[in-house]
Short mmCIF file of C-alpha atoms in Angstrom, two decimals:
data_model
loop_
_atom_site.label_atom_id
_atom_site.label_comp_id
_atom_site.label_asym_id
_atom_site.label_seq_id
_atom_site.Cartn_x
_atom_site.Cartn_y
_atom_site.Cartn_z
CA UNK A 1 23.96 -42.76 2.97
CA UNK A 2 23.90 -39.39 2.25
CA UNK A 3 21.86 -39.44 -0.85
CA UNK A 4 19.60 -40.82 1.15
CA UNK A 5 19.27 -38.76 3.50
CA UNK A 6 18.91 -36.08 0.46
CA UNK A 7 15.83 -38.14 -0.83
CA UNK A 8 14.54 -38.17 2.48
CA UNK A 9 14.90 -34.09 3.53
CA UNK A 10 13.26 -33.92 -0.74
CA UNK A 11 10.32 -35.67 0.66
CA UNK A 12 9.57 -33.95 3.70
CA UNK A 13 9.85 -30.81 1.76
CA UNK A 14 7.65 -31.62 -1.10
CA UNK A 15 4.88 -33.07 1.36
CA UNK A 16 5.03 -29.84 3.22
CA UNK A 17 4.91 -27.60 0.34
CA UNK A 18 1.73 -30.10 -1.12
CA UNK A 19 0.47 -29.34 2.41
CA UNK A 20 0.44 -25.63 2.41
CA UNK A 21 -0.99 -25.48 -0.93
CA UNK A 22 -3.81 -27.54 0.19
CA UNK A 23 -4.57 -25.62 3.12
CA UNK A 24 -4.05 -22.15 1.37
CA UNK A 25 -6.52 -23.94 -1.58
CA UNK A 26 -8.79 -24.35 1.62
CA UNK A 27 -8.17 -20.68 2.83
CA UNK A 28 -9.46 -19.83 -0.70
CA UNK A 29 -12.20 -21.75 -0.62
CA UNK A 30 -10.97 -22.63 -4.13
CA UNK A 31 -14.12 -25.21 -5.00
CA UNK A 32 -16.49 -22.67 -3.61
CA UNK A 33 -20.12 -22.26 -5.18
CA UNK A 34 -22.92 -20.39 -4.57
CA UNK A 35 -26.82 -20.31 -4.72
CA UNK A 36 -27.93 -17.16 -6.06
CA UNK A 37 -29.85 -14.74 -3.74
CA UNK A 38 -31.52 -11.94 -6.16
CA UNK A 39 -33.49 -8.84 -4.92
CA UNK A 40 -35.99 -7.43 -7.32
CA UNK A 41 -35.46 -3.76 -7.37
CA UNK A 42 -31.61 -3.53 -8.57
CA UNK A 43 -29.70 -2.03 -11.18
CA UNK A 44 -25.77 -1.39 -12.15
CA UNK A 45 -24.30 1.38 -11.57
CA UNK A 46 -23.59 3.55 -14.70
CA UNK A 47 -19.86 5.32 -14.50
CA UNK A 48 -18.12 2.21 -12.44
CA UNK A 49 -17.15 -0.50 -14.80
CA UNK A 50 -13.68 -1.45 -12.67
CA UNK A 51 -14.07 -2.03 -9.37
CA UNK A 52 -15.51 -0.33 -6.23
CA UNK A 53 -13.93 -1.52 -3.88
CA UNK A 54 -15.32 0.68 -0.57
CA UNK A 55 -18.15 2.42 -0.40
CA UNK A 56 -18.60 5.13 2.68
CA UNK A 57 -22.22 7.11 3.43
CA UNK A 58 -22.48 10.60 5.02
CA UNK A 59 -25.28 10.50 7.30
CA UNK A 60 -27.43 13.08 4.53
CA UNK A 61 -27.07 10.45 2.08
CA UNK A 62 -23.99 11.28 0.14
CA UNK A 63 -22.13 8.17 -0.48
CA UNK A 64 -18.55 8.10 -1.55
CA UNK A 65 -16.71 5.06 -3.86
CA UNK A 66 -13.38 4.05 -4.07
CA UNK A 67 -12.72 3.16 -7.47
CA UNK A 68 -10.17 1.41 -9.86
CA UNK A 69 -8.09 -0.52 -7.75
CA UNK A 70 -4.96 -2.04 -9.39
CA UNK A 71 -2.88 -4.63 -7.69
CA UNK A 72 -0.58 -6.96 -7.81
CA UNK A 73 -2.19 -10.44 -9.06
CA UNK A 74 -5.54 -8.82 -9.01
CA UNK A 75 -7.49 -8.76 -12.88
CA UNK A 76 -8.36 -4.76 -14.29
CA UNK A 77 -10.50 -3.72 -16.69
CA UNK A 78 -8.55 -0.80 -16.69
CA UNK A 79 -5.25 -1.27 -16.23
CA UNK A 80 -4.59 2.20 -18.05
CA UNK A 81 -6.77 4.53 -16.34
CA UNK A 82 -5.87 5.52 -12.63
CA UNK A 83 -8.28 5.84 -9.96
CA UNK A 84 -10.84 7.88 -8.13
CA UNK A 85 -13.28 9.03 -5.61
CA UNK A 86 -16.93 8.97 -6.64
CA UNK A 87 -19.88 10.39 -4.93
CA UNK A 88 -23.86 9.53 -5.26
CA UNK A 89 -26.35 11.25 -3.60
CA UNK A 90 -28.98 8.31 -2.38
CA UNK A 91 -31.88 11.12 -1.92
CA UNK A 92 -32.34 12.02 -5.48
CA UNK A 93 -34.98 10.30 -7.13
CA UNK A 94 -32.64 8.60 -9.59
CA UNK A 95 -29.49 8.95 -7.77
CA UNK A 96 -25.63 8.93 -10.28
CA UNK A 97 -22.09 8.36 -9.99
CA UNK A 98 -20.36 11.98 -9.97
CA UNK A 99 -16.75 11.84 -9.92
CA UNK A 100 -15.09 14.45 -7.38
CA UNK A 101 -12.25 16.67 -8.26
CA UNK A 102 -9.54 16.83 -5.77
CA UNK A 103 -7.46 19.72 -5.68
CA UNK A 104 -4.60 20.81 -7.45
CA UNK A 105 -0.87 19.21 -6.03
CA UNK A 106 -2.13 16.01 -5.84
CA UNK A 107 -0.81 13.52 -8.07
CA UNK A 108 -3.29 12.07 -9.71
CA UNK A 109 -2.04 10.02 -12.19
CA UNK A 110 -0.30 7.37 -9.52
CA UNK A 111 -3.87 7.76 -7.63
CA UNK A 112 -4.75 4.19 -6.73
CA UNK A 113 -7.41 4.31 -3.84
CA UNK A 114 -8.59 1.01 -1.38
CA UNK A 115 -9.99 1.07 1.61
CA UNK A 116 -11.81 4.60 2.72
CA UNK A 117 -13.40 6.08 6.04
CA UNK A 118 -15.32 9.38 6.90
CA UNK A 119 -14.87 11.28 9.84
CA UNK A 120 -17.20 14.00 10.78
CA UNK A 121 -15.70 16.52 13.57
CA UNK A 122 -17.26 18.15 15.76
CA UNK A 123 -17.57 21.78 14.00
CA UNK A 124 -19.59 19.48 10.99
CA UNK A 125 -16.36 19.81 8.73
CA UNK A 126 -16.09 16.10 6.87
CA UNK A 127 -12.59 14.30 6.27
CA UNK A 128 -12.30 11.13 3.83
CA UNK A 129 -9.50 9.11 4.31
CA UNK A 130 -8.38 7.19 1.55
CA UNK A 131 -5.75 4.09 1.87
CA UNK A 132 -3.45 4.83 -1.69
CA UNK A 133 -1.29 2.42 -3.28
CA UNK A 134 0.95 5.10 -5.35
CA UNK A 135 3.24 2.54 -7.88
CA UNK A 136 1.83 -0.23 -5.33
CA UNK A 137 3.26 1.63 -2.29
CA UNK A 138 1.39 2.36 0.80
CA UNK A 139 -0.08 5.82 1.70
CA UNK A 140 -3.27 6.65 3.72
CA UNK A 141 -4.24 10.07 1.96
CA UNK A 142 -6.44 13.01 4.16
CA UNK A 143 -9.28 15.04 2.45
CA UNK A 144 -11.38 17.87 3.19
CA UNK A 145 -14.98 17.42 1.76
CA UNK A 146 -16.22 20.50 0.05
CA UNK A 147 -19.91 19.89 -0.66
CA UNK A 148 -20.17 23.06 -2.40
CA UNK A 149 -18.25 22.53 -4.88
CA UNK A 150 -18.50 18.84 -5.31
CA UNK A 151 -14.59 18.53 -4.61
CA UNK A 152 -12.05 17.08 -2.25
CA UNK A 153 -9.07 19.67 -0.40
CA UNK A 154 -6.05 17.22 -0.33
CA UNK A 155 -4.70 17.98 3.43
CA UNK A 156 -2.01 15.23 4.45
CA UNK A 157 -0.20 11.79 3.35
CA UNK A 158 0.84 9.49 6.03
CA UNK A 159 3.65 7.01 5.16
CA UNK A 160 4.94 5.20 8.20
CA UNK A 161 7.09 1.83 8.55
CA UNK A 162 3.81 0.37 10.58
CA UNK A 163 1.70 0.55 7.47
CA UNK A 164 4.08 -1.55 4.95
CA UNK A 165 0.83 -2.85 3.48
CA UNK A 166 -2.58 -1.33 4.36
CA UNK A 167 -5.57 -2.38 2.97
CA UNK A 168 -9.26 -0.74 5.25
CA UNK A 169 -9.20 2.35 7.64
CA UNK A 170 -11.83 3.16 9.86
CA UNK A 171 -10.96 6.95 10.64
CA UNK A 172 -11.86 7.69 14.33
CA UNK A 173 -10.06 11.76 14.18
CA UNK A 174 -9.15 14.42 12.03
CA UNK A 175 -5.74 12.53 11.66
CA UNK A 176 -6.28 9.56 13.59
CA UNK A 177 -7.36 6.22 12.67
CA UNK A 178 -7.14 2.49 12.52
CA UNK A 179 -5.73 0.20 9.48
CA UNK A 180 -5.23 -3.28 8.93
CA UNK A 181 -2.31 -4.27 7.36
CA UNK A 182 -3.15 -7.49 5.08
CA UNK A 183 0.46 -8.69 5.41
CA UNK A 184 3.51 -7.97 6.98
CA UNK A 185 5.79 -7.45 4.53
CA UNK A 186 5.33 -4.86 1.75
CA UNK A 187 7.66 -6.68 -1.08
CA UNK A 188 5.37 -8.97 -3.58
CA UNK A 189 7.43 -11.89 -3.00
CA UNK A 190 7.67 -12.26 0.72
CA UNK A 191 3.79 -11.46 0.57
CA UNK A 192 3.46 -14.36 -1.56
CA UNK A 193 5.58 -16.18 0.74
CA UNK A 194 4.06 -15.36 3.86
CA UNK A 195 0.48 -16.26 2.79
CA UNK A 196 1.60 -19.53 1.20
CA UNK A 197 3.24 -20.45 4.69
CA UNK A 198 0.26 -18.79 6.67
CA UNK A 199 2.66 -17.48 8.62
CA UNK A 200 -0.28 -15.00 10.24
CA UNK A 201 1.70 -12.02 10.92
CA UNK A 202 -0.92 -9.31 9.33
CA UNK A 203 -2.10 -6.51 12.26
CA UNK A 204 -4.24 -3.56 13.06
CA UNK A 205 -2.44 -0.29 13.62
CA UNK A 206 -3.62 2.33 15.81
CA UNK A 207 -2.33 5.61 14.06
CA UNK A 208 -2.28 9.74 15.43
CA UNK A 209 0.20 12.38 14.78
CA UNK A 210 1.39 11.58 18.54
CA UNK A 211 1.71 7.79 18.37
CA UNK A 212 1.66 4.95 16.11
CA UNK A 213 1.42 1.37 17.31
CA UNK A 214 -0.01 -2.32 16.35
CA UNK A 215 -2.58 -2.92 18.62
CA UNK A 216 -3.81 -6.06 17.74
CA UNK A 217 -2.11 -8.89 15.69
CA UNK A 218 -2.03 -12.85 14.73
CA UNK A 219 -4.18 -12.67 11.99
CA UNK A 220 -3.98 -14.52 8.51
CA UNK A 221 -4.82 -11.48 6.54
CA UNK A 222 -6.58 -8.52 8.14
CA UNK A 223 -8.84 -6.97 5.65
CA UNK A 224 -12.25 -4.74 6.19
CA UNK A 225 -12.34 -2.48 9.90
CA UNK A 226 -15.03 -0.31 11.15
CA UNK A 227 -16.26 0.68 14.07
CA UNK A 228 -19.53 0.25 16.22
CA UNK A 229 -22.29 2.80 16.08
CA UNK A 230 -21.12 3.75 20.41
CA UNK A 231 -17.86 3.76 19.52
CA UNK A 232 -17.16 0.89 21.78
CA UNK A 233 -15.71 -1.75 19.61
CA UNK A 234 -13.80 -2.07 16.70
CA UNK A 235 -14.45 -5.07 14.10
CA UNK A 236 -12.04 -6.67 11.71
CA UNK A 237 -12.10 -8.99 8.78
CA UNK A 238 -9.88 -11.97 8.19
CA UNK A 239 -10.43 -12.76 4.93
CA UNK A 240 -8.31 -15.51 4.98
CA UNK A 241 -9.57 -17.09 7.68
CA UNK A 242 -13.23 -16.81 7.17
CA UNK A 243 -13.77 -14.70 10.61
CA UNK A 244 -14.75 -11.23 11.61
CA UNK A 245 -13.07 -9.97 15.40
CA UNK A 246 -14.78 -8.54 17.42
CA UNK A 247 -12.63 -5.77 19.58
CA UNK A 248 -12.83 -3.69 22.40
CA UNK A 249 -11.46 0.15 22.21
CA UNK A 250 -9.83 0.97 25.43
CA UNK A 251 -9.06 5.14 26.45
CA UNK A 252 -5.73 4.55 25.35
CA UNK A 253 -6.42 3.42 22.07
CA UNK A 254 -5.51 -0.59 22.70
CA UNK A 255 -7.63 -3.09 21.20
CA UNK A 256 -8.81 -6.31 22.98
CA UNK A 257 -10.15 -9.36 22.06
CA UNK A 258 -13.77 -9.90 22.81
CA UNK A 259 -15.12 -12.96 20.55
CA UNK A 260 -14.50 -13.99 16.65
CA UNK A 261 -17.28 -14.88 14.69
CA UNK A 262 -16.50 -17.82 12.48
CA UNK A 263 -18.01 -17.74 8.54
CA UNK A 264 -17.96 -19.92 5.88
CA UNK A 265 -17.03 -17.33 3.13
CA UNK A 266 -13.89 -14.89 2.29
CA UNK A 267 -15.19 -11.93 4.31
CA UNK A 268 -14.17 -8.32 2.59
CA UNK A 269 -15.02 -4.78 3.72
CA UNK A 270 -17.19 -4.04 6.76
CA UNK A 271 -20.05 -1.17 6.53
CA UNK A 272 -22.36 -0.75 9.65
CA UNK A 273 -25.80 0.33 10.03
CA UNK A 274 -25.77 3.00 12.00
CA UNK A 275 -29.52 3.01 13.17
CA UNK A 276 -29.41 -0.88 13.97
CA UNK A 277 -25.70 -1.32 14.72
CA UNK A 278 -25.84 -4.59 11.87
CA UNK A 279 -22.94 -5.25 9.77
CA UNK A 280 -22.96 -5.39 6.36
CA UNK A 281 -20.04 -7.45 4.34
CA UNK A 282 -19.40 -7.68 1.28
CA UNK A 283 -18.01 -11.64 0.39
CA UNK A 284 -16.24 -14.09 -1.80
CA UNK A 285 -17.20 -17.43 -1.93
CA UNK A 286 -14.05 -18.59 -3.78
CA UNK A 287 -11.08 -16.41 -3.56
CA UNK A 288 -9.35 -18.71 -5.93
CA UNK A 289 -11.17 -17.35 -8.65
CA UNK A 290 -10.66 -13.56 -7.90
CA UNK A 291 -6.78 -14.24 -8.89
CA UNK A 292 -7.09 -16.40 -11.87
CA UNK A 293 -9.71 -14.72 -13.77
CA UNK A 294 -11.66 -16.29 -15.83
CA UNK A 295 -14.65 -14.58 -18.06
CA UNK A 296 -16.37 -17.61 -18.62
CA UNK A 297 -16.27 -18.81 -15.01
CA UNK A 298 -15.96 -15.59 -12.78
CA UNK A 299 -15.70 -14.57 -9.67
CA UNK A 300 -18.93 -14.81 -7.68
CA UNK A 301 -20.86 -12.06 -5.10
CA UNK A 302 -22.37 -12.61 -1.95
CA UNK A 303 -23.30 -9.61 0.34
CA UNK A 304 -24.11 -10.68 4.29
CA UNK A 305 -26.60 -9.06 6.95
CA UNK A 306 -25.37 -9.75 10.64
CA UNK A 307 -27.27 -8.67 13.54
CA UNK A 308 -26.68 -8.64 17.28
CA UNK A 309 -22.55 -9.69 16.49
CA UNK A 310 -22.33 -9.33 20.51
CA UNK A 311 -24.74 -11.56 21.39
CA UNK A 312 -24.03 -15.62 22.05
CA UNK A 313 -25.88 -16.45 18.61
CA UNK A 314 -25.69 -13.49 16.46
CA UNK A 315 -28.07 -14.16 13.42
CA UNK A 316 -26.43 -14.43 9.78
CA UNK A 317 -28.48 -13.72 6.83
CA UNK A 318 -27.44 -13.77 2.99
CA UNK A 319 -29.32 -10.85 1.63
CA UNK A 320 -27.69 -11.15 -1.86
CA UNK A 321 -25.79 -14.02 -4.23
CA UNK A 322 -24.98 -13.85 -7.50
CA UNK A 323 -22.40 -16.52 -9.35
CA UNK A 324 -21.03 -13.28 -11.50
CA UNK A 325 -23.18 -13.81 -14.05
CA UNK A 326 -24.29 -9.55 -13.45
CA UNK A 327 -21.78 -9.25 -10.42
CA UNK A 328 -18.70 -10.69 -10.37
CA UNK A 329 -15.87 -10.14 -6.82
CA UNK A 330 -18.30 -8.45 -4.30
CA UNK A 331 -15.85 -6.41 -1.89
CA UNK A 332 -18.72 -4.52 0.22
CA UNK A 333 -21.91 -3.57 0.69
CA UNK A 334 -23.38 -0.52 2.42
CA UNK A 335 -27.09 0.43 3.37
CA UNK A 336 -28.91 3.89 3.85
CA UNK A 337 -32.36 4.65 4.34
CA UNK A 338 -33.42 1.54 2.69
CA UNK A 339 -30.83 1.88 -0.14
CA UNK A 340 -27.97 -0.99 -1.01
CA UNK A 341 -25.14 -0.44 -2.63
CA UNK A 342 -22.37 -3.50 -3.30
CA UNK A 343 -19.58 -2.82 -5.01
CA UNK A 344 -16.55 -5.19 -6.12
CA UNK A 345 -13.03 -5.21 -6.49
CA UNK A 346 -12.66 -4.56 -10.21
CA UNK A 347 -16.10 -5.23 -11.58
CA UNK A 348 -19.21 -3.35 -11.67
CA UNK A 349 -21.26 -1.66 -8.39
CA UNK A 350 -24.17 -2.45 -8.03
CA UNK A 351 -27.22 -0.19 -6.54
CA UNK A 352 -31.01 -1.92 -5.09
CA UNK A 353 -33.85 -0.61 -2.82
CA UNK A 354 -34.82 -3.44 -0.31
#
């Protein structure tokens, strides 16, 4: 009898466990294709040949890239070479990739930058903050820009037990900001663990030097954040889940839930337009292949235009597709006067005039 009963509890756990790797093949769209979108005026970015993952835009043009991402399952290109903060000016006639220096007492060689933000206060001075994965731990790192000199003042790092795995920041102070934490847990394992079981326990995190608090929560796995052009709502991307939320900031800093807009792709990073108030997102159409890489069958690249997100219908259009054949793991995609600029996770970045 009781081997039996063994056999049986064997079953039941094998069909679950076939069960949750269905669904999280599912979550991963892991049979996902694509029809390629092109735009005619386009051209890779020389200087970024391993990922750019975020790309930020000062209102005068100057746009700023987080590059060389390293993590944990993720492919590199340059597994060696630690990462850094790019800037290209998108009013020069034939605009580069400059990298910035950033001031001395930073540790640089551990520099591993994700998701960024820019905040501009209100005497014009311009922070970029910079979520850091230092030896895969979490960090949200605080720069000064100094345009003069083409450099970045290293001001503050924020560690707190809120943030045990931050991926996107949308900076809305000098020291205060939002982040989505991807998972809950911050060892490799339990992440594992706790995506496999879709346990959806990954948050946003309202942080100041005054208080620090989750402020919204039940998602699958929180990715890109920004905010609206008013200031009024905050949006999120669950990758995972194929969905962007749509949030409403209260005085006190609380987020609530105002609609979701459902997708049929892995949505990344979030930039906004701020003339029009569109949103811009970078996309992967299979996640699967982002983890097992494969060069003769990689990732693909889709970049998405959506307009009036408030509205009852809020019209999707795919501006740009590509099955990685010159773009391979689109993480975002950012406009400015005109200008697009899509960069990836660990590939190349991408710059076209529409």
């Amino acid at each position: 009898m009781g081997r039996l009963v063994a056999v049986g509890l064997l079953g039941i756990a094998l069909a679950l466990l076939g069960e949750r790797l269905l669904a999280l093949r599912n979550r991963l769209k892991a049979s996902g294709e694509v029809e390629s979108v092109d735009l005619p005026n386009c051209h890779l970015i020389k200087g970024i040949e391993a990922g750019s993952e975020d790309i930020d835009i000062l209102p005068n043009g100057l746009a700023f890239f987080s590059v060389g991402l390293k993590f944990p399952g993720l492919h590199s290109f340059a597994p060696d070479k630690p990462g850094g903060i790019l800037m290209m000016d998108l009013k020069e006639e034939k605009p580069r990739a400059r990298e910035l220096r950033i001031s001395r007492g930073f540790d640089l060689a551990s520099f591993n930058p994700h998701g960024i933000s820019i905040f501009i206060d209100n005497d014009d001075t311009v922070y970029l903050f910079v979520v850091n994965h230092p030896e895969f731990k979490n960090t949200v790192e605080i720069f000064k820009f100094e345009e003069a000199e083409n450099s970045l003042l290293h001001l503050k790092t924020i560690k707190h037990e809120l943030l045990p795995s931050v991926n996107d920041i949308t900076a809305v102070g000098p020291a205060h900001f939002y982040a989505t934490n991807d998972h809950y847990f911050s060892d490799p394992f339990l992440k594992y663990l706790e995506t496999y079981l879709n346990l959806r326990w990954a948050n946003v995190v309202y942080y100041s030097p005054n208080e620090v608090k989750a402020v919204a929560e039940g998602f699958d796995s929180a990715n890109g954040i920004n905010i609206s052009p008013d200031n009024k709502y905050i949006y999120v991307a669950d990758i995972l889940a194929h969905e962007i939320h749509v949030l409403e900031k209260h005085p006190n800093m609380n987020l609530t839930q105002l609609k979701v807009l459902k997708l049929d792709t892995l949505v990344d990073n979030l930039s906004i337009d701020p003339s029009s108030g569109d949103i811009w997102v970078g996309c992967h159409p299979n996640g699967q292949k982002l983890f097992v890489y494969d060069p003769n069958n990689p990732p693909s690249s889709e970049v998405l235009r959506i307009q009036n997100i408030l509205s009852e219908k809020p019209t999707v259009t795919t501006v740009y597709a590509n099955n990685g054949s010159v773009l391979q793991g689109s993480s975002v995609a950012s406009v400015y006067d005109g200008k697009l600029l899509i960069g990836t996770l660990y590939h190349r970045a991408l710059y076209c005039e529409l």
